[in-house]
PDB file of C-alpha atoms in Angstrom:
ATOM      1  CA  UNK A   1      66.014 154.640  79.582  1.00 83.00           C
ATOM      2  CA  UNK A   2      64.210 156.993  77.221  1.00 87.00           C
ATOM      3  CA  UNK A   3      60.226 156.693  76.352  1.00 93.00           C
ATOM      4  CA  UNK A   4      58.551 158.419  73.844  1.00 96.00           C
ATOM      5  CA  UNK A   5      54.505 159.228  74.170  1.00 97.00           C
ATOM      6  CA  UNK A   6      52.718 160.597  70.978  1.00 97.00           C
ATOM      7  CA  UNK A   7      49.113 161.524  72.201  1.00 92.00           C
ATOM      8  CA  UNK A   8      47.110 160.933  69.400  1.00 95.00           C
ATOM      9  CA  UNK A   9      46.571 157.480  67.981  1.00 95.00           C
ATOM     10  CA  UNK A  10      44.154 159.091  64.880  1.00 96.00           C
ATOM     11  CA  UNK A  11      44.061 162.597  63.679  1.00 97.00           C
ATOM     12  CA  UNK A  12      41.572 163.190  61.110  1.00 96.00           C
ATOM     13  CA  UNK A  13      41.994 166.237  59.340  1.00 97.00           C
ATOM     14  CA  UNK A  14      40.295 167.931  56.252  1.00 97.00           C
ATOM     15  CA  UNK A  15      42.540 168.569  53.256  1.00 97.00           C
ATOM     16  CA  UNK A  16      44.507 172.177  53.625  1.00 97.00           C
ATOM     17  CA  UNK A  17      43.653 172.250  56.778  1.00 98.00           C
ATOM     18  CA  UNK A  18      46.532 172.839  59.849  1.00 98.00           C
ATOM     19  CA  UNK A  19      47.698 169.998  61.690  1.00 98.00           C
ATOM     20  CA  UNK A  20      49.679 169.594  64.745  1.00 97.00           C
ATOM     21  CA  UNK A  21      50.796 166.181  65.810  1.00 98.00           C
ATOM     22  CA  UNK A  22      52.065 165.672  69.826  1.00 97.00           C
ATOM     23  CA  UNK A  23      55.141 164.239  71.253  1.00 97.00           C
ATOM     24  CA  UNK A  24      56.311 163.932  74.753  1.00 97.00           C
ATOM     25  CA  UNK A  25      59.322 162.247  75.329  1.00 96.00           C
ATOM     26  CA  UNK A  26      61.128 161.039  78.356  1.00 94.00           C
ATOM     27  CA  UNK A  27      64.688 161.099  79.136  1.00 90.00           C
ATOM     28  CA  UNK A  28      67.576 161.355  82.138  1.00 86.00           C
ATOM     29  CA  UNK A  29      69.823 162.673  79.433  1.00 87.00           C
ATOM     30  CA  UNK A  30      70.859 164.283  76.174  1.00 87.00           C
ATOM     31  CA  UNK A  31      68.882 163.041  73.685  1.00 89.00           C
ATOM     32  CA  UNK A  32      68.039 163.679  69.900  1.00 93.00           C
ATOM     33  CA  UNK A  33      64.977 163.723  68.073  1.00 94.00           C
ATOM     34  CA  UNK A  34      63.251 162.586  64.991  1.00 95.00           C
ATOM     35  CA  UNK A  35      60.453 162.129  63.300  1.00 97.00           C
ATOM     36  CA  UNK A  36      59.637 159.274  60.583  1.00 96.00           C
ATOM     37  CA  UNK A  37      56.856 159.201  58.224  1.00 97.00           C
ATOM     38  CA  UNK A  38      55.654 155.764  56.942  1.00 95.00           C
ATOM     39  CA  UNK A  39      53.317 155.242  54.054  1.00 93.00           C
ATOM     40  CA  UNK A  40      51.321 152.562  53.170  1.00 87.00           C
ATOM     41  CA  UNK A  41      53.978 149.269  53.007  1.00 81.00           C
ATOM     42  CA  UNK A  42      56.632 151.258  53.209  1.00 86.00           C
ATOM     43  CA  UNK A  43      59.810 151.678  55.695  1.00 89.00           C
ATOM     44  CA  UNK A  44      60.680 154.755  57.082  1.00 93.00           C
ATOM     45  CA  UNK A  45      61.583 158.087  56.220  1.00 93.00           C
ATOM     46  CA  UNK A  46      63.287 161.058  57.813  1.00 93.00           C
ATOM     47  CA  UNK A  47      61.036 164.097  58.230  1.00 96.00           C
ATOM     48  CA  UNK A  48      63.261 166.102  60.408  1.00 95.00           C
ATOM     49  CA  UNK A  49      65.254 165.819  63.127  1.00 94.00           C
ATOM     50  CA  UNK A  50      66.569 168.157  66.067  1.00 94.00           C
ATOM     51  CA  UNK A  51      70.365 167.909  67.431  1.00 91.00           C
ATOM     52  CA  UNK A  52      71.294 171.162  68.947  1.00 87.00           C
ATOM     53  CA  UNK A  53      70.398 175.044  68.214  1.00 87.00           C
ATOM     54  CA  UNK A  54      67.009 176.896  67.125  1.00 88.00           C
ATOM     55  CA  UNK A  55      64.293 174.739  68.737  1.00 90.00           C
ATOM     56  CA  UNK A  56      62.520 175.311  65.482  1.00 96.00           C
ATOM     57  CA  UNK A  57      63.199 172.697  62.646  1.00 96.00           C
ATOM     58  CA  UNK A  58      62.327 172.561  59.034  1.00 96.00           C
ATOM     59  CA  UNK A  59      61.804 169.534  57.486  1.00 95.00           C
ATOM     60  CA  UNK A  60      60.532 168.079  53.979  1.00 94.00           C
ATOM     61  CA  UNK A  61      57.540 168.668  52.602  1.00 93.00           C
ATOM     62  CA  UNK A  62      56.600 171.458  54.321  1.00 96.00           C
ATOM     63  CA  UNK A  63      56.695 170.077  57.530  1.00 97.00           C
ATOM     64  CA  UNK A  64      58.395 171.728  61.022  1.00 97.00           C
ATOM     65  CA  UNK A  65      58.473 170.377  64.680  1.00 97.00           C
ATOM     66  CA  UNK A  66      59.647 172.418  68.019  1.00 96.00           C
ATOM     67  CA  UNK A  67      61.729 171.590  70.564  1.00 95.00           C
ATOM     68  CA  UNK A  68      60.832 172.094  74.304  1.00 94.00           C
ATOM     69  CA  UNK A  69      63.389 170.935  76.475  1.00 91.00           C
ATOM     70  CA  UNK A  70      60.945 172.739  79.910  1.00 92.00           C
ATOM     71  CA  UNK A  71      57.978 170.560  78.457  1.00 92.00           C
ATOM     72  CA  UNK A  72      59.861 167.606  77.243  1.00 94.00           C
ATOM     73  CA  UNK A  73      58.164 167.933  73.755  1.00 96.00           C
ATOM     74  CA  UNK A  74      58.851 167.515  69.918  1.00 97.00           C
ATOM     75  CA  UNK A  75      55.212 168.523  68.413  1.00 98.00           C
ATOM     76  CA  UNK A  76      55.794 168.171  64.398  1.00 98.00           C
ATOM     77  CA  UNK A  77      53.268 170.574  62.447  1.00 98.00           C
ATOM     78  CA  UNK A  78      52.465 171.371  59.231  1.00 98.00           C
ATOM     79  CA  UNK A  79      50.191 174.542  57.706  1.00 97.00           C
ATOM     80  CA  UNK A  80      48.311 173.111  54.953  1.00 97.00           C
ATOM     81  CA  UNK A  81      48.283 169.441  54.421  1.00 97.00           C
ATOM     82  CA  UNK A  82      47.286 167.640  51.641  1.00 97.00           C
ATOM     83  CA  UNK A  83      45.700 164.058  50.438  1.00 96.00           C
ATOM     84  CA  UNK A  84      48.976 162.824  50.036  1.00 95.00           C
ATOM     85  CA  UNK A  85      50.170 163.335  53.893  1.00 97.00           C
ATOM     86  CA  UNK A  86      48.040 160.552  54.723  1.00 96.00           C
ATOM     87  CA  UNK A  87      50.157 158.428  56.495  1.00 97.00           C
ATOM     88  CA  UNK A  88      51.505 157.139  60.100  1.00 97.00           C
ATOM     89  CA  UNK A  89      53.904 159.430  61.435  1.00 98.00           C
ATOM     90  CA  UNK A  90      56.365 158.171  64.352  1.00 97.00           C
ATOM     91  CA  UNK A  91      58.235 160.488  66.689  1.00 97.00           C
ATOM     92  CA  UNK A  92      61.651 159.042  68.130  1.00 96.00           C
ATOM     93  CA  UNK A  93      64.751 159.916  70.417  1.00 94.00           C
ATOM     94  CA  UNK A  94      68.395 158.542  70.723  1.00 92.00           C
ATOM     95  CA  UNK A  95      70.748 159.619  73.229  1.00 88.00           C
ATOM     96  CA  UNK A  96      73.298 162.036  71.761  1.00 82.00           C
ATOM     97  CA  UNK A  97      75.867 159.140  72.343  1.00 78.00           C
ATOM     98  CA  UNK A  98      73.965 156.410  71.635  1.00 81.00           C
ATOM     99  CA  UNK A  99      72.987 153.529  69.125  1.00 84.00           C
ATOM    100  CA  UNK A 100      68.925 152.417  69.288  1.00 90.00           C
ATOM    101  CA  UNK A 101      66.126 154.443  68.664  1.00 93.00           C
ATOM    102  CA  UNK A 102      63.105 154.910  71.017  1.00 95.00           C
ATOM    103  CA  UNK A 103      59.659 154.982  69.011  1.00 96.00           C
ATOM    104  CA  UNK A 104      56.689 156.310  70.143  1.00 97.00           C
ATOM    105  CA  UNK A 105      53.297 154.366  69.149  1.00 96.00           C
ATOM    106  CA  UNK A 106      52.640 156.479  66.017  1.00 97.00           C
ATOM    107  CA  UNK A 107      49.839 158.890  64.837  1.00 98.00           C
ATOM    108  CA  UNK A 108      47.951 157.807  61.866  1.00 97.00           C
ATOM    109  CA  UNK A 109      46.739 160.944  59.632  1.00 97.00           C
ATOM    110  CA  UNK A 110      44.252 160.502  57.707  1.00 97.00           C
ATOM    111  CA  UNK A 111      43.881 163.553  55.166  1.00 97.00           C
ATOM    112  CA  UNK A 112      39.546 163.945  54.137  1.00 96.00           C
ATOM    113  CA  UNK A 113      39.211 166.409  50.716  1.00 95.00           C
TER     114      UNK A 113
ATOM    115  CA  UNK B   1      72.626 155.830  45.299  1.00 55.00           C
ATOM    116  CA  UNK B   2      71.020 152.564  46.671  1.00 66.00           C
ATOM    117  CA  UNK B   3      69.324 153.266  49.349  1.00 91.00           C
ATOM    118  CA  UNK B   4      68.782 150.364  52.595  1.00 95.00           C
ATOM    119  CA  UNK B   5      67.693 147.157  50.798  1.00 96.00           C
ATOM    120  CA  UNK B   6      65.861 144.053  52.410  1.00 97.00           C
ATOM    121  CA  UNK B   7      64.837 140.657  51.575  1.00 97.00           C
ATOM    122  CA  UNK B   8      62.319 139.074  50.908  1.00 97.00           C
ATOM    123  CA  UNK B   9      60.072 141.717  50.804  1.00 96.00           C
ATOM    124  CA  UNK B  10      56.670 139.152  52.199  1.00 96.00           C
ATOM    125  CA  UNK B  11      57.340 135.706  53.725  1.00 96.00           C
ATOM    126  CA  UNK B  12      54.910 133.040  55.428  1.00 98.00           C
ATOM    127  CA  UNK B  13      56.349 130.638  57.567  1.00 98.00           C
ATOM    128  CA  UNK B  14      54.853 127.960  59.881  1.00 98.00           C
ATOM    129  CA  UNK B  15      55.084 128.086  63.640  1.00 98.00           C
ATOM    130  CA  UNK B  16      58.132 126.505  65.106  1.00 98.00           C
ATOM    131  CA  UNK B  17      60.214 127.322  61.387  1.00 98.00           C
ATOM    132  CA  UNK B  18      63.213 129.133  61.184  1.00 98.00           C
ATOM    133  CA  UNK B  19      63.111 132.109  59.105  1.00 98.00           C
ATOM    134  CA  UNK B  20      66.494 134.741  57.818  1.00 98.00           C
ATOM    135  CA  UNK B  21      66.103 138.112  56.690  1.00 98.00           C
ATOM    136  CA  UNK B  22      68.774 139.586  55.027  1.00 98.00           C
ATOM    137  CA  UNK B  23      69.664 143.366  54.392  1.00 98.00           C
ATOM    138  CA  UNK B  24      71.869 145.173  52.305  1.00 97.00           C
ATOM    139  CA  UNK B  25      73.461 148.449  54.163  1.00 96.00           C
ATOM    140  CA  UNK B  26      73.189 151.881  52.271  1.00 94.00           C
ATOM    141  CA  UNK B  27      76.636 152.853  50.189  1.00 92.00           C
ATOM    142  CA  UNK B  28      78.810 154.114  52.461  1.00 89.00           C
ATOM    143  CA  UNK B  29      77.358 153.023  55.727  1.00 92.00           C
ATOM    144  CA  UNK B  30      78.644 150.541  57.816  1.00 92.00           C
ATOM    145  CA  UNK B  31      76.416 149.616  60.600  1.00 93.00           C
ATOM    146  CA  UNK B  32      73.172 147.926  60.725  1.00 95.00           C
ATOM    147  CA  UNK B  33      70.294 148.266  63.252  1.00 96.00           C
ATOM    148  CA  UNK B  34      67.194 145.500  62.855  1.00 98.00           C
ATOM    149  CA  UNK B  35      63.550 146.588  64.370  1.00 98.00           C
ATOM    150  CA  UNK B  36      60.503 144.703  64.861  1.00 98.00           C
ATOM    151  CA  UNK B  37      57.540 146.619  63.898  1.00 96.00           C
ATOM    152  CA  UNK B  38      54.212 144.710  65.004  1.00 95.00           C
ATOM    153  CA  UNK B  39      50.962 145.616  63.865  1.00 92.00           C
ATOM    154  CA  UNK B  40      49.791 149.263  65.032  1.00 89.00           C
ATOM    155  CA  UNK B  41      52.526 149.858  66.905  1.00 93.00           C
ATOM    156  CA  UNK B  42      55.889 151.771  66.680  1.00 95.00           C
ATOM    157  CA  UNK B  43      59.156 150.286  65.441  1.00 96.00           C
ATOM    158  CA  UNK B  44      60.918 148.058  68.398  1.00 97.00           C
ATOM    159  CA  UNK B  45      64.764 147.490  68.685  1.00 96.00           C
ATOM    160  CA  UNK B  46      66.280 144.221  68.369  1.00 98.00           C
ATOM    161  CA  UNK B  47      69.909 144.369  67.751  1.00 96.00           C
ATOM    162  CA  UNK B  48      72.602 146.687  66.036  1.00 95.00           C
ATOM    163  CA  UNK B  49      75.689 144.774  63.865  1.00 95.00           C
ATOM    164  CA  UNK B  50      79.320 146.802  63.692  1.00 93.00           C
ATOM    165  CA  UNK B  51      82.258 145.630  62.793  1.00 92.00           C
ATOM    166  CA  UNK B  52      80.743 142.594  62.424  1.00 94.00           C
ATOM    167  CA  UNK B  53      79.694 142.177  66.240  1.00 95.00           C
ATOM    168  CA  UNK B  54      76.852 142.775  68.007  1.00 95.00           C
ATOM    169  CA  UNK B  55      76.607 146.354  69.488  1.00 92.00           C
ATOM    170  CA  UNK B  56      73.621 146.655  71.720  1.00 92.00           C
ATOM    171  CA  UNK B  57      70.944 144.496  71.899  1.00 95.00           C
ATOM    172  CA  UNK B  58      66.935 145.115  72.700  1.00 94.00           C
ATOM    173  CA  UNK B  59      64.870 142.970  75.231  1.00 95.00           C
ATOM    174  CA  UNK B  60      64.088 140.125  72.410  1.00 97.00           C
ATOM    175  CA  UNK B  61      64.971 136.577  73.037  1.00 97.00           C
ATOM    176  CA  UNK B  62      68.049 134.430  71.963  1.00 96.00           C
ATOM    177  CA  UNK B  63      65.538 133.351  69.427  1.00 98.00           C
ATOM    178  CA  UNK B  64      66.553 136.159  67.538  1.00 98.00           C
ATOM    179  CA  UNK B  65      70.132 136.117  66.478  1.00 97.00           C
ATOM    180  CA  UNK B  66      71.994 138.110  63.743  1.00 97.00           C
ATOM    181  CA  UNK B  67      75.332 138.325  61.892  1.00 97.00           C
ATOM    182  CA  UNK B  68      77.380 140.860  60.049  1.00 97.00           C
ATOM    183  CA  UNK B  69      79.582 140.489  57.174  1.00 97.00           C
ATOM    184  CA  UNK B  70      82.850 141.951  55.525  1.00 96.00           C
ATOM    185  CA  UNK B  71      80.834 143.749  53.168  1.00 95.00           C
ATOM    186  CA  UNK B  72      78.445 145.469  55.875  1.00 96.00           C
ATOM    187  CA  UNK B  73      75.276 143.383  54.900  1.00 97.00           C
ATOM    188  CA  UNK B  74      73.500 141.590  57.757  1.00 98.00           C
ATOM    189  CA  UNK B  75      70.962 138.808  58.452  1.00 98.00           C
ATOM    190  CA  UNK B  76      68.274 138.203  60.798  1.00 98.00           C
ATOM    191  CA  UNK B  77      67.377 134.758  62.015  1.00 98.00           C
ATOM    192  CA  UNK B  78      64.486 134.129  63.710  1.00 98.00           C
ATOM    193  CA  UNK B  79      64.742 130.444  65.396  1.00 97.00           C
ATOM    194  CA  UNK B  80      60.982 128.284  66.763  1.00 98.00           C
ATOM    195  CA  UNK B  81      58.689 130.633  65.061  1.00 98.00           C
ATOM    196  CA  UNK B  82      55.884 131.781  66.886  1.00 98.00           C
ATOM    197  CA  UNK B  83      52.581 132.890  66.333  1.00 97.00           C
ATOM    198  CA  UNK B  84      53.622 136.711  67.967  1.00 97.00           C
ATOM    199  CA  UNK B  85      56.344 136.979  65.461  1.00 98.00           C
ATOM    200  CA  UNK B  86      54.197 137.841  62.614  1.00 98.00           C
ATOM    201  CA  UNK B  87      55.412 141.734  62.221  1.00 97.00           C
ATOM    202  CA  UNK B  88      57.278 143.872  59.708  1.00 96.00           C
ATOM    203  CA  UNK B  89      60.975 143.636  60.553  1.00 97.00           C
ATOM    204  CA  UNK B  90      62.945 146.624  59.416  1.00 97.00           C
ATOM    205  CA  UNK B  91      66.309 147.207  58.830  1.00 97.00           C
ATOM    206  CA  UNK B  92      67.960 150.442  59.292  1.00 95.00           C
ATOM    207  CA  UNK B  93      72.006 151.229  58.123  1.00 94.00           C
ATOM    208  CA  UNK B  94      73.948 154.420  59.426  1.00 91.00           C
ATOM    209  CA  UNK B  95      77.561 155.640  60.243  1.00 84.00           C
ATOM    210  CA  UNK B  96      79.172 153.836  63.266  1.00 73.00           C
ATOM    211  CA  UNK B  97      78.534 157.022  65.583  1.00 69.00           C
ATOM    212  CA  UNK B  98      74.931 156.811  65.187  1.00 67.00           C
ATOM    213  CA  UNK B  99      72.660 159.273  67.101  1.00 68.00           C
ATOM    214  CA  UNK B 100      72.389 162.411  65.098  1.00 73.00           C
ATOM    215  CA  UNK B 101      74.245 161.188  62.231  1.00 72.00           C
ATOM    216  CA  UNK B 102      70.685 159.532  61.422  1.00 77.00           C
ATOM    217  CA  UNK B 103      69.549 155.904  60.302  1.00 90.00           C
ATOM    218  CA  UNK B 104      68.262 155.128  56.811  1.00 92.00           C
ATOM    219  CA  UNK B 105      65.692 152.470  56.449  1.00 94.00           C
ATOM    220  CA  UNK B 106      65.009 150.282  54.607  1.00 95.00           C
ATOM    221  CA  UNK B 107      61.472 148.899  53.066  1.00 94.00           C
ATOM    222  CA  UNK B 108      61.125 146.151  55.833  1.00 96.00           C
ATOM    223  CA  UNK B 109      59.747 142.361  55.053  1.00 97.00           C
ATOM    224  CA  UNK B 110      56.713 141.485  56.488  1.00 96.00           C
ATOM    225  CA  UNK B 111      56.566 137.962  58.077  1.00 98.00           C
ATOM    226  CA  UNK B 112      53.926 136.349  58.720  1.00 98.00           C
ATOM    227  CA  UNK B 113      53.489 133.088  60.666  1.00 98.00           C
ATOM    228  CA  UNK B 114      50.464 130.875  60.341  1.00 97.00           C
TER     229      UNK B 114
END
């Protein structure tokens, strides 16, 4: 079974400041990886995701995340962040060949001016 | 393009109801995953629909049952409501190989029992 850990529960973080957000994940197989924004009562949606090659990914809105396969991790980042990137943010895996997702607990940001 | 689309959007039921949640798959996608999302914590899997069966299946109870039709759509059903069910229930649609191919999600409806 896969398990997904995302160390912070709160990141507070002043408006175009850097933020990094962590994810460990957990897994006796192939697996890919995703992260979800969620906004205020709303579903889902895909920031990025990593399947296979450069263990650097690009994603919308000016967000990237890195792939460690040695340290089991999937940190998302982003340079400059703004009021509007306040929002819970949920890292998840899937095996390659398989059908459910595995969420971590989510990271609320929460962007100051 | 439509996008994943669920409804009702809110519903309040009373303990021990029966509720049904109904989704509406993105165009051109033909299988449908449900999660439960509770309060503060991450989405959960319940159950994925395709072909009109049921796929896989998450650790809920056989409280929660689902169906699939010929047009891709699904339900929910939620039998003997209980207190713990209050959550947003989301409903994601992707291509029948899943895993990278990615899931698109829908709004969710957020049920809450009293």
């Amino acid at each position: 079974a896969q398990s997904v850990t995302q160390l912070d529960s709160q990141v507070p973080v002043f408006e175009e400041a850097p933020v990094e957000l962590r994810c460990n994940y957990s897994s006796s197989v192939s697996v890919y990886l995703f992260w979800y924004v969620q906004y205020p009562n709303q579903g889902l949606q895909l920031l990025l995701k990593y399947l296979s090659g450069s263990t650097l990914v690009k994603g919308i809105n000016g967000f990237e995340a890195e792939f460690n396969k040695s340290q089991t991790s999937f940190h998302l980042r982003k340079p400059s962040v703004h009021i509007s990137d306040t929002a819970e943010y949920f890292c998840a895996v899937i095996k390659a060949a398989g059908n459910k997702l595995t969420f971590g607990g989510g990271t609320r940001v929460l962007v100051k001016p | 393009d439509a996008g994943v689309t669920q409804s009702p959007t809110h519903l309040i039921k009373t303990r021990g109801q029966q509720v049904t949640l109904r989704c509406s798959p993105k165009s051109g996608h033909d299988t449908v995953s449900w999660y439960q999302q509770a309060l503060g914590q991450g989405p959960q899997f319940i159950f994925q629909y395709y072909e009109e069966e049921e796929r896989q299946r998450g650790n809920f109870p056989d409280r929660f049952s689902g169906h699939q039709f010929p047009n891709y759509s699904s339900e929910l059903n939620v039998n003997a409501l209980l207190l713990g069910d209050s959550a947003l229930y989301l409903c994601a649609s992707s291509l029948p190989q899943g895993g990278g191919n990615g899931y698109t999600f829908g709004s969710g409806t957020r049920l809450t029992v009293v």
